[in-house]
PDB file of N, CA and C in Angstrom:
ATOM      1  N   UNK A 557      13.031  12.427 -10.877  1.00 70.00           N
ATOM      2  CA  UNK A 557      12.795  12.490 -12.301  1.00 70.00           C
ATOM      3  C   UNK A 557      11.372  12.977 -12.551  1.00 70.00           C
ATOM      4  N   UNK A 558      11.224  14.000 -13.330  1.00 77.00           N
ATOM      5  CA  UNK A 558       9.909  14.557 -13.601  1.00 77.00           C
ATOM      6  C   UNK A 558       9.184  13.735 -14.667  1.00 77.00           C
ATOM      7  N   UNK A 559       7.896  13.612 -14.470  1.00 78.00           N
ATOM      8  CA  UNK A 559       7.024  12.954 -15.431  1.00 78.00           C
ATOM      9  C   UNK A 559       6.322  14.031 -16.246  1.00 78.00           C
ATOM     10  N   UNK A 560       5.796  13.681 -17.408  1.00 77.00           N
ATOM     11  CA  UNK A 560       5.117  14.648 -18.250  1.00 77.00           C
ATOM     12  C   UNK A 560       3.727  14.173 -18.626  1.00 77.00           C
ATOM     13  N   UNK A 561       2.793  15.102 -18.603  1.00 73.00           N
ATOM     14  CA  UNK A 561       1.458  14.899 -19.160  1.00 73.00           C
ATOM     15  C   UNK A 561       1.346  15.853 -20.348  1.00 73.00           C
ATOM     16  N   UNK A 562       0.184  16.028 -20.910  1.00 76.00           N
ATOM     17  CA  UNK A 562       0.016  16.841 -22.107  1.00 76.00           C
ATOM     18  C   UNK A 562       0.567  18.259 -21.951  1.00 76.00           C
ATOM     19  N   UNK A 563       0.229  18.956 -20.881  1.00 79.00           N
ATOM     20  CA  UNK A 563       0.645  20.342 -20.706  1.00 79.00           C
ATOM     21  C   UNK A 563       1.364  20.607 -19.397  1.00 79.00           C
ATOM     22  N   UNK A 564       1.818  19.549 -18.747  1.00 80.00           N
ATOM     23  CA  UNK A 564       2.445  19.742 -17.446  1.00 80.00           C
ATOM     24  C   UNK A 564       3.636  18.815 -17.251  1.00 80.00           C
ATOM     25  N   UNK A 565       4.527  19.232 -16.391  1.00 86.00           N
ATOM     26  CA  UNK A 565       5.594  18.367 -15.885  1.00 86.00           C
ATOM     27  C   UNK A 565       5.360  18.263 -14.382  1.00 86.00           C
ATOM     28  N   UNK A 566       5.449  17.073 -13.837  1.00 84.00           N
ATOM     29  CA  UNK A 566       5.131  16.903 -12.426  1.00 84.00           C
ATOM     30  C   UNK A 566       6.082  15.929 -11.757  1.00 84.00           C
ATOM     31  N   UNK A 567       6.213  16.117 -10.456  1.00 89.00           N
ATOM     32  CA  UNK A 567       6.995  15.220  -9.616  1.00 89.00           C
ATOM     33  C   UNK A 567       6.336  15.217  -8.239  1.00 89.00           C
ATOM     34  N   UNK A 568       5.412  14.310  -8.036  1.00 90.00           N
ATOM     35  CA  UNK A 568       4.632  14.232  -6.796  1.00 90.00           C
ATOM     36  C   UNK A 568       4.982  12.932  -6.084  1.00 90.00           C
ATOM     37  N   UNK A 569       5.755  13.035  -5.012  1.00 94.00           N
ATOM     38  CA  UNK A 569       6.179  11.848  -4.267  1.00 94.00           C
ATOM     39  C   UNK A 569       5.726  11.991  -2.820  1.00 94.00           C
ATOM     40  N   UNK A 570       5.255  10.892  -2.259  1.00 95.00           N
ATOM     41  CA  UNK A 570       4.684  10.921  -0.912  1.00 95.00           C
ATOM     42  C   UNK A 570       5.185   9.728  -0.100  1.00 95.00           C
ATOM     43  N   UNK A 571       5.532   9.992   1.153  1.00 96.00           N
ATOM     44  CA  UNK A 571       5.883   8.930   2.095  1.00 96.00           C
ATOM     45  C   UNK A 571       4.648   8.669   2.942  1.00 96.00           C
ATOM     46  N   UNK A 572       4.124   7.458   2.856  1.00 94.00           N
ATOM     47  CA  UNK A 572       2.885   7.101   3.550  1.00 94.00           C
ATOM     48  C   UNK A 572       3.182   5.970   4.526  1.00 94.00           C
ATOM     49  N   UNK A 573       2.646   6.096   5.735  1.00 93.00           N
ATOM     50  CA  UNK A 573       2.792   5.052   6.755  1.00 93.00           C
ATOM     51  C   UNK A 573       1.402   4.708   7.256  1.00 93.00           C
ATOM     52  N   UNK A 574       1.084   3.402   7.339  1.00 87.00           N
ATOM     53  CA  UNK A 574      -0.164   3.041   7.982  1.00 87.00           C
ATOM     54  C   UNK A 574       0.041   1.881   8.938  1.00 87.00           C
ATOM     55  N   UNK A 575      -0.829   1.849   9.940  1.00 84.00           N
ATOM     56  CA  UNK A 575      -0.669   0.979  11.095  1.00 84.00           C
ATOM     57  C   UNK A 575      -1.945   0.182  11.323  1.00 84.00           C
ATOM     58  N   UNK A 576      -1.853  -1.128  11.630  1.00 75.00           N
ATOM     59  CA  UNK A 576      -3.050  -1.888  11.998  1.00 75.00           C
ATOM     60  C   UNK A 576      -3.614  -1.399  13.331  1.00 75.00           C
ATOM     61  N   UNK A 577      -4.864  -1.717  13.576  1.00 71.00           N
ATOM     62  CA  UNK A 577      -5.487  -1.327  14.841  1.00 71.00           C
ATOM     63  C   UNK A 577      -4.654  -1.817  16.018  1.00 71.00           C
ATOM     64  N   UNK A 578      -4.566  -0.998  17.027  1.00 66.00           N
ATOM     65  CA  UNK A 578      -3.845  -1.313  18.264  1.00 66.00           C
ATOM     66  C   UNK A 578      -2.364  -1.629  18.019  1.00 66.00           C
ATOM     67  N   UNK A 579      -1.866  -1.296  16.833  1.00 69.00           N
ATOM     68  CA  UNK A 579      -0.470  -1.526  16.452  1.00 69.00           C
ATOM     69  C   UNK A 579      -0.040  -2.973  16.700  1.00 69.00           C
ATOM     70  N   UNK A 580      -0.925  -3.880  16.376  1.00 68.00           N
ATOM     71  CA  UNK A 580      -0.641  -5.308  16.572  1.00 68.00           C
ATOM     72  C   UNK A 580       0.469  -5.761  15.644  1.00 68.00           C
ATOM     73  N   UNK A 581       1.323  -6.616  16.136  1.00 73.00           N
ATOM     74  CA  UNK A 581       2.445  -7.127  15.355  1.00 73.00           C
ATOM     75  C   UNK A 581       1.997  -8.387  14.611  1.00 73.00           C
ATOM     76  N   UNK A 582       1.376  -8.180  13.435  1.00 67.00           N
ATOM     77  CA  UNK A 582       0.813  -9.307  12.693  1.00 67.00           C
ATOM     78  C   UNK A 582       1.451  -9.511  11.335  1.00 67.00           C
ATOM     79  N   UNK A 583       2.308  -8.590  10.890  1.00 69.00           N
ATOM     80  CA  UNK A 583       2.870  -8.704   9.546  1.00 69.00           C
ATOM     81  C   UNK A 583       4.252  -9.331   9.589  1.00 69.00           C
ATOM     82  N   UNK A 584       4.301 -10.621   9.324  1.00 70.00           N
ATOM     83  CA  UNK A 584       5.568 -11.327   9.285  1.00 70.00           C
ATOM     84  C   UNK A 584       5.420 -12.548   8.403  1.00 70.00           C
ATOM     85  N   UNK A 585       6.552 -13.129   7.987  1.00 74.00           N
ATOM     86  CA  UNK A 585       6.563 -14.347   7.192  1.00 74.00           C
ATOM     87  C   UNK A 585       5.859 -14.220   5.857  1.00 74.00           C
ATOM     88  N   UNK A 586       4.992 -15.164   5.593  1.00 78.00           N
ATOM     89  CA  UNK A 586       4.280 -15.239   4.317  1.00 78.00           C
ATOM     90  C   UNK A 586       3.401 -14.009   4.081  1.00 78.00           C
ATOM     91  N   UNK A 587       2.776 -13.515   5.127  1.00 80.00           N
ATOM     92  CA  UNK A 587       1.907 -12.341   5.017  1.00 80.00           C
ATOM     93  C   UNK A 587       2.706 -11.121   4.574  1.00 80.00           C
ATOM     94  N   UNK A 588       3.900 -10.961   5.092  1.00 82.00           N
ATOM     95  CA  UNK A 588       4.743  -9.811   4.740  1.00 82.00           C
ATOM     96  C   UNK A 588       5.103  -9.825   3.252  1.00 82.00           C
ATOM     97  N   UNK A 589       5.465 -10.989   2.731  1.00 85.00           N
ATOM     98  CA  UNK A 589       5.773 -11.109   1.299  1.00 85.00           C
ATOM     99  C   UNK A 589       4.538 -10.848   0.450  1.00 85.00           C
ATOM    100  N   UNK A 590       3.423 -11.371   0.895  1.00 87.00           N
ATOM    101  CA  UNK A 590       2.162 -11.201   0.162  1.00 87.00           C
ATOM    102  C   UNK A 590       1.755  -9.729   0.087  1.00 87.00           C
ATOM    103  N   UNK A 591       1.972  -8.986   1.154  1.00 88.00           N
ATOM    104  CA  UNK A 591       1.633  -7.562   1.173  1.00 88.00           C
ATOM    105  C   UNK A 591       2.451  -6.810   0.127  1.00 88.00           C
ATOM    106  N   UNK A 592       3.736  -7.114   0.034  1.00 89.00           N
ATOM    107  CA  UNK A 592       4.595  -6.456  -0.950  1.00 89.00           C
ATOM    108  C   UNK A 592       4.137  -6.708  -2.380  1.00 89.00           C
ATOM    109  N   UNK A 593       3.846  -7.949  -2.690  1.00 92.00           N
ATOM    110  CA  UNK A 593       3.381  -8.315  -4.031  1.00 92.00           C
ATOM    111  C   UNK A 593       2.054  -7.641  -4.330  1.00 92.00           C
ATOM    112  N   UNK A 594       1.166  -7.667  -3.368  1.00 93.00           N
ATOM    113  CA  UNK A 594      -0.174  -7.103  -3.542  1.00 93.00           C
ATOM    114  C   UNK A 594      -0.130  -5.589  -3.750  1.00 93.00           C
ATOM    115  N   UNK A 595       0.660  -4.882  -2.955  1.00 94.00           N
ATOM    116  CA  UNK A 595       0.753  -3.428  -3.100  1.00 94.00           C
ATOM    117  C   UNK A 595       1.358  -3.033  -4.447  1.00 94.00           C
ATOM    118  N   UNK A 596       2.352  -3.778  -4.906  1.00 94.00           N
ATOM    119  CA  UNK A 596       2.928  -3.491  -6.225  1.00 94.00           C
ATOM    120  C   UNK A 596       1.888  -3.651  -7.325  1.00 94.00           C
ATOM    121  N   UNK A 597       1.103  -4.720  -7.240  1.00 96.00           N
ATOM    122  CA  UNK A 597       0.079  -4.978  -8.255  1.00 96.00           C
ATOM    123  C   UNK A 597      -1.014  -3.902  -8.230  1.00 96.00           C
ATOM    124  N   UNK A 598      -1.468  -3.518  -7.048  1.00 96.00           N
ATOM    125  CA  UNK A 598      -2.504  -2.489  -6.933  1.00 96.00           C
ATOM    126  C   UNK A 598      -2.011  -1.137  -7.456  1.00 96.00           C
ATOM    127  N   UNK A 599      -0.760  -0.799  -7.166  1.00 95.00           N
ATOM    128  CA  UNK A 599      -0.194   0.458  -7.674  1.00 95.00           C
ATOM    129  C   UNK A 599      -0.105   0.431  -9.196  1.00 95.00           C
ATOM    130  N   UNK A 600       0.279  -0.703  -9.728  1.00 95.00           N
ATOM    131  CA  UNK A 600       0.383  -0.843 -11.184  1.00 95.00           C
ATOM    132  C   UNK A 600      -0.968  -0.627 -11.862  1.00 95.00           C
ATOM    133  N   UNK A 601      -2.056  -1.129 -11.255  1.00 95.00           N
ATOM    134  CA  UNK A 601      -3.400  -0.954 -11.820  1.00 95.00           C
ATOM    135  C   UNK A 601      -3.766   0.522 -11.963  1.00 95.00           C
ATOM    136  N   UNK A 602      -3.370   1.347 -10.995  1.00 94.00           N
ATOM    137  CA  UNK A 602      -3.737   2.766 -10.980  1.00 94.00           C
ATOM    138  C   UNK A 602      -2.711   3.664 -11.667  1.00 94.00           C
ATOM    139  N   UNK A 603      -1.572   3.118 -12.081  1.00 93.00           N
ATOM    140  CA  UNK A 603      -0.538   3.951 -12.689  1.00 93.00           C
ATOM    141  C   UNK A 603       0.300   4.704 -11.673  1.00 93.00           C
ATOM    142  N   UNK A 604       0.327   4.212 -10.457  1.00 95.00           N
ATOM    143  CA  UNK A 604       1.119   4.800  -9.377  1.00 95.00           C
ATOM    144  C   UNK A 604       2.424   4.013  -9.294  1.00 95.00           C
ATOM    145  N   UNK A 605       3.528   4.717  -9.098  1.00 95.00           N
ATOM    146  CA  UNK A 605       4.812   4.029  -8.966  1.00 95.00           C
ATOM    147  C   UNK A 605       5.134   3.838  -7.493  1.00 95.00           C
ATOM    148  N   UNK A 606       5.366   2.607  -7.105  1.00 95.00           N
ATOM    149  CA  UNK A 606       5.806   2.299  -5.751  1.00 95.00           C
ATOM    150  C   UNK A 606       7.330   2.333  -5.783  1.00 95.00           C
ATOM    151  N   UNK A 607       7.910   3.417  -5.308  1.00 95.00           N
ATOM    152  CA  UNK A 607       9.356   3.608  -5.389  1.00 95.00           C
ATOM    153  C   UNK A 607      10.092   2.807  -4.332  1.00 95.00           C
ATOM    154  N   UNK A 608       9.555   2.779  -3.117  1.00 94.00           N
ATOM    155  CA  UNK A 608      10.129   1.986  -2.032  1.00 94.00           C
ATOM    156  C   UNK A 608       9.018   1.554  -1.100  1.00 94.00           C
ATOM    157  N   UNK A 609       9.249   0.462  -0.404  1.00 91.00           N
ATOM    158  CA  UNK A 609       8.267   0.001   0.570  1.00 91.00           C
ATOM    159  C   UNK A 609       8.896  -0.934   1.578  1.00 91.00           C
ATOM    160  N   UNK A 610       8.404  -0.853   2.797  1.00 89.00           N
ATOM    161  CA  UNK A 610       8.865  -1.735   3.868  1.00 89.00           C
ATOM    162  C   UNK A 610       7.670  -2.147   4.702  1.00 89.00           C
ATOM    163  N   UNK A 611       7.534  -3.439   4.915  1.00 85.00           N
ATOM    164  CA  UNK A 611       6.491  -3.946   5.805  1.00 85.00           C
ATOM    165  C   UNK A 611       7.164  -4.365   7.105  1.00 85.00           C
ATOM    166  N   UNK A 612       7.033  -3.552   8.119  1.00 85.00           N
ATOM    167  CA  UNK A 612       7.558  -3.880   9.449  1.00 85.00           C
ATOM    168  C   UNK A 612       6.514  -4.748  10.163  1.00 85.00           C
ATOM    169  N   UNK A 613       6.847  -5.245  11.336  1.00 81.00           N
ATOM    170  CA  UNK A 613       5.917  -6.151  12.014  1.00 81.00           C
ATOM    171  C   UNK A 613       4.625  -5.461  12.438  1.00 81.00           C
ATOM    172  N   UNK A 614       4.690  -4.131  12.696  1.00 83.00           N
ATOM    173  CA  UNK A 614       3.484  -3.448  13.182  1.00 83.00           C
ATOM    174  C   UNK A 614       3.076  -2.224  12.362  1.00 83.00           C
ATOM    175  N   UNK A 615       3.705  -1.981  11.219  1.00 87.00           N
ATOM    176  CA  UNK A 615       3.295  -0.894  10.334  1.00 87.00           C
ATOM    177  C   UNK A 615       3.917  -1.070   8.948  1.00 87.00           C
ATOM    178  N   UNK A 616       3.449  -0.273   7.995  1.00 89.00           N
ATOM    179  CA  UNK A 616       3.922  -0.345   6.611  1.00 89.00           C
ATOM    180  C   UNK A 616       4.345   1.053   6.169  1.00 89.00           C
ATOM    181  N   UNK A 617       5.521   1.142   5.550  1.00 93.00           N
ATOM    182  CA  UNK A 617       6.001   2.379   4.934  1.00 93.00           C
ATOM    183  C   UNK A 617       5.970   2.182   3.424  1.00 93.00           C
ATOM    184  N   UNK A 618       5.452   3.146   2.681  1.00 94.00           N
ATOM    185  CA  UNK A 618       5.546   3.130   1.227  1.00 94.00           C
ATOM    186  C   UNK A 618       5.914   4.529   0.752  1.00 94.00           C
ATOM    187  N   UNK A 619       6.715   4.590  -0.289  1.00 97.00           N
ATOM    188  CA  UNK A 619       7.097   5.845  -0.920  1.00 97.00           C
ATOM    189  C   UNK A 619       6.533   5.789  -2.331  1.00 97.00           C
ATOM    190  N   UNK A 620       5.547   6.638  -2.599  1.00 96.00           N
ATOM    191  CA  UNK A 620       4.768   6.565  -3.833  1.00 96.00           C
ATOM    192  C   UNK A 620       4.968   7.795  -4.700  1.00 96.00           C
ATOM    193  N   UNK A 621       4.929   7.581  -6.004  1.00 95.00           N
ATOM    194  CA  UNK A 621       4.867   8.671  -6.967  1.00 95.00           C
ATOM    195  C   UNK A 621       3.465   8.623  -7.568  1.00 95.00           C
ATOM    196  N   UNK A 622       2.624   9.578  -7.166  1.00 94.00           N
ATOM    197  CA  UNK A 622       1.210   9.572  -7.541  1.00 94.00           C
ATOM    198  C   UNK A 622       0.961  10.657  -8.580  1.00 94.00           C
ATOM    199  N   UNK A 623       0.382  10.301  -9.744  1.00 90.00           N
ATOM    200  CA  UNK A 623       0.073  11.321 -10.751  1.00 90.00           C
ATOM    201  C   UNK A 623      -0.908  12.357 -10.199  1.00 90.00           C
ATOM    202  N   UNK A 624      -0.818  13.605 -10.662  1.00 88.00           N
ATOM    203  CA  UNK A 624      -1.683  14.664 -10.120  1.00 88.00           C
ATOM    204  C   UNK A 624      -3.169  14.476 -10.419  1.00 88.00           C
ATOM    205  N   UNK A 625      -3.514  13.572 -11.315  1.00 88.00           N
ATOM    206  CA  UNK A 625      -4.940  13.350 -11.588  1.00 88.00           C
ATOM    207  C   UNK A 625      -5.634  12.592 -10.457  1.00 88.00           C
ATOM    208  N   UNK A 626      -4.856  12.006  -9.546  1.00 93.00           N
ATOM    209  CA  UNK A 626      -5.407  11.294  -8.391  1.00 93.00           C
ATOM    210  C   UNK A 626      -5.127  12.081  -7.119  1.00 93.00           C
ATOM    211  N   UNK A 627      -6.042  11.983  -6.148  1.00 95.00           N
ATOM    212  CA  UNK A 627      -5.770  12.570  -4.842  1.00 95.00           C
ATOM    213  C   UNK A 627      -4.978  11.565  -4.010  1.00 95.00           C
ATOM    214  N   UNK A 628      -4.170  12.072  -3.116  1.00 95.00           N
ATOM    215  CA  UNK A 628      -3.370  11.206  -2.253  1.00 95.00           C
ATOM    216  C   UNK A 628      -4.290  10.364  -1.374  1.00 95.00           C
ATOM    217  N   UNK A 629      -5.318  10.994  -0.803  1.00 95.00           N
ATOM    218  CA  UNK A 629      -6.227  10.250   0.072  1.00 95.00           C
ATOM    219  C   UNK A 629      -6.982   9.173  -0.700  1.00 95.00           C
ATOM    220  N   UNK A 630      -7.305   9.444  -1.952  1.00 96.00           N
ATOM    221  CA  UNK A 630      -8.001   8.443  -2.772  1.00 96.00           C
ATOM    222  C   UNK A 630      -7.132   7.224  -3.030  1.00 96.00           C
ATOM    223  N   UNK A 631      -5.858   7.450  -3.348  1.00 96.00           N
ATOM    224  CA  UNK A 631      -4.940   6.340  -3.607  1.00 96.00           C
ATOM    225  C   UNK A 631      -4.655   5.560  -2.331  1.00 96.00           C
ATOM    226  N   UNK A 632      -4.417   6.254  -1.222  1.00 94.00           N
ATOM    227  CA  UNK A 632      -4.142   5.558   0.040  1.00 94.00           C
ATOM    228  C   UNK A 632      -5.367   4.751   0.474  1.00 94.00           C
ATOM    229  N   UNK A 633      -6.553   5.327   0.340  1.00 94.00           N
ATOM    230  CA  UNK A 633      -7.782   4.599   0.659  1.00 94.00           C
ATOM    231  C   UNK A 633      -7.955   3.367  -0.215  1.00 94.00           C
ATOM    232  N   UNK A 634      -7.644   3.507  -1.501  1.00 96.00           N
ATOM    233  CA  UNK A 634      -7.720   2.382  -2.437  1.00 96.00           C
ATOM    234  C   UNK A 634      -6.739   1.284  -2.021  1.00 96.00           C
ATOM    235  N   UNK A 635      -5.486   1.650  -1.753  1.00 94.00           N
ATOM    236  CA  UNK A 635      -4.476   0.653  -1.381  1.00 94.00           C
ATOM    237  C   UNK A 635      -4.835  -0.058  -0.076  1.00 94.00           C
ATOM    238  N   UNK A 636      -5.250   0.716   0.934  1.00 91.00           N
ATOM    239  CA  UNK A 636      -5.601   0.114   2.221  1.00 91.00           C
ATOM    240  C   UNK A 636      -6.841  -0.766   2.108  1.00 91.00           C
ATOM    241  N   UNK A 637      -7.855  -0.265   1.430  1.00 91.00           N
ATOM    242  CA  UNK A 637      -9.115  -1.000   1.330  1.00 91.00           C
ATOM    243  C   UNK A 637      -9.001  -2.280   0.528  1.00 91.00           C
ATOM    244  N   UNK A 638      -8.444  -2.172  -0.667  1.00 93.00           N
ATOM    245  CA  UNK A 638      -8.329  -3.358  -1.531  1.00 93.00           C
ATOM    246  C   UNK A 638      -7.377  -4.389  -0.941  1.00 93.00           C
ATOM    247  N   UNK A 639      -6.242  -3.923  -0.402  1.00 89.00           N
ATOM    248  CA  UNK A 639      -5.297  -4.891   0.157  1.00 89.00           C
ATOM    249  C   UNK A 639      -5.907  -5.601   1.361  1.00 89.00           C
ATOM    250  N   UNK A 640      -6.657  -4.885   2.196  1.00 85.00           N
ATOM    251  CA  UNK A 640      -7.296  -5.522   3.356  1.00 85.00           C
ATOM    252  C   UNK A 640      -8.313  -6.570   2.915  1.00 85.00           C
ATOM    253  N   UNK A 641      -9.137  -6.225   1.915  1.00 87.00           N
ATOM    254  CA  UNK A 641     -10.148  -7.181   1.443  1.00 87.00           C
ATOM    255  C   UNK A 641      -9.493  -8.442   0.883  1.00 87.00           C
ATOM    256  N   UNK A 642      -8.453  -8.281   0.075  1.00 89.00           N
ATOM    257  CA  UNK A 642      -7.786  -9.433  -0.538  1.00 89.00           C
ATOM    258  C   UNK A 642      -7.074 -10.267   0.524  1.00 89.00           C
ATOM    259  N   UNK A 643      -6.403  -9.614   1.477  1.00 84.00           N
ATOM    260  CA  UNK A 643      -5.705 -10.359   2.525  1.00 84.00           C
ATOM    261  C   UNK A 643      -6.673 -11.097   3.435  1.00 84.00           C
ATOM    262  N   UNK A 644      -7.825 -10.482   3.742  1.00 82.00           N
ATOM    263  CA  UNK A 644      -8.816 -11.158   4.584  1.00 82.00           C
ATOM    264  C   UNK A 644      -9.394 -12.379   3.881  1.00 82.00           C
ATOM    265  N   UNK A 645      -9.530 -12.326   2.561  1.00 84.00           N
ATOM    266  CA  UNK A 645      -9.999 -13.499   1.820  1.00 84.00           C
ATOM    267  C   UNK A 645      -8.956 -14.598   1.853  1.00 84.00           C
ATOM    268  N   UNK A 646      -7.697 -14.223   1.652  1.00 82.00           N
ATOM    269  CA  UNK A 646      -6.628 -15.203   1.558  1.00 82.00           C
ATOM    270  C   UNK A 646      -6.233 -15.785   2.917  1.00 82.00           C
ATOM    271  N   UNK A 647      -6.178 -14.916   3.924  1.00 76.00           N
ATOM    272  CA  UNK A 647      -5.803 -15.330   5.275  1.00 76.00           C
ATOM    273  C   UNK A 647      -6.994 -15.058   6.186  1.00 76.00           C
ATOM    274  N   UNK A 648      -7.961 -15.947   6.204  1.00 75.00           N
ATOM    275  CA  UNK A 648      -9.210 -15.701   6.931  1.00 75.00           C
ATOM    276  C   UNK A 648      -9.003 -15.570   8.450  1.00 75.00           C
ATOM    277  N   UNK A 649      -7.898 -16.062   8.973  1.00 70.00           N
ATOM    278  CA  UNK A 649      -7.654 -15.952  10.416  1.00 70.00           C
ATOM    279  C   UNK A 649      -7.236 -14.534  10.835  1.00 70.00           C
ATOM    280  N   UNK A 650      -7.001 -13.632   9.890  1.00 63.00           N
ATOM    281  CA  UNK A 650      -6.573 -12.273  10.231  1.00 63.00           C
ATOM    282  C   UNK A 650      -7.665 -11.443  10.873  1.00 63.00           C
ATOM    283  N   UNK A 651      -8.916 -11.694  10.540  1.00 59.00           N
ATOM    284  CA  UNK A 651     -10.000 -10.841  11.026  1.00 59.00           C
ATOM    285  C   UNK A 651     -10.018 -10.774  12.550  1.00 59.00           C
ATOM    286  N   UNK A 652      -9.768 -11.878  13.201  1.00 58.00           N
ATOM    287  CA  UNK A 652      -9.791 -11.857  14.664  1.00 58.00           C
ATOM    288  C   UNK A 652      -8.575 -11.115  15.224  1.00 58.00           C
ATOM    289  N   UNK A 653      -7.479 -11.034  14.466  1.00 53.00           N
ATOM    290  CA  UNK A 653      -6.297 -10.315  14.933  1.00 53.00           C
ATOM    291  C   UNK A 653      -6.449  -8.796  14.828  1.00 53.00           C
ATOM    292  N   UNK A 654      -7.321  -8.340  13.940  1.00 53.00           N
ATOM    293  CA  UNK A 654      -7.469  -6.912  13.734  1.00 53.00           C
ATOM    294  C   UNK A 654      -8.645  -6.321  14.492  1.00 53.00           C
ATOM    295  N   UNK A 655      -9.447  -7.127  15.168  1.00 48.00           N
ATOM    296  CA  UNK A 655     -10.603  -6.607  15.910  1.00 48.00           C
ATOM    297  C   UNK A 655     -10.218  -6.267  17.318  1.00 48.00           C
TER     298      UNK A 655
END
């Protein structure tokens, strides 16, 4: 479905995958649910639509619809950075798992 801005119609969808260091299997249980909620909220703040997402034990898949006013690298950096900071605050034992 195409979106519209003032003078354009756009449909920009991206499949993004990111992996923790050393591909450690740390995303399960409560952390996995928390990641889903957190990513939805962060996407909502920026006006990005999270169309689909899966948190596997050692990586995350997201399918995003990103407006053309944002760069893909900027949005991915925002999602990875903010989610990591919030998760490290909430689950302080994670820092030793990612080093």
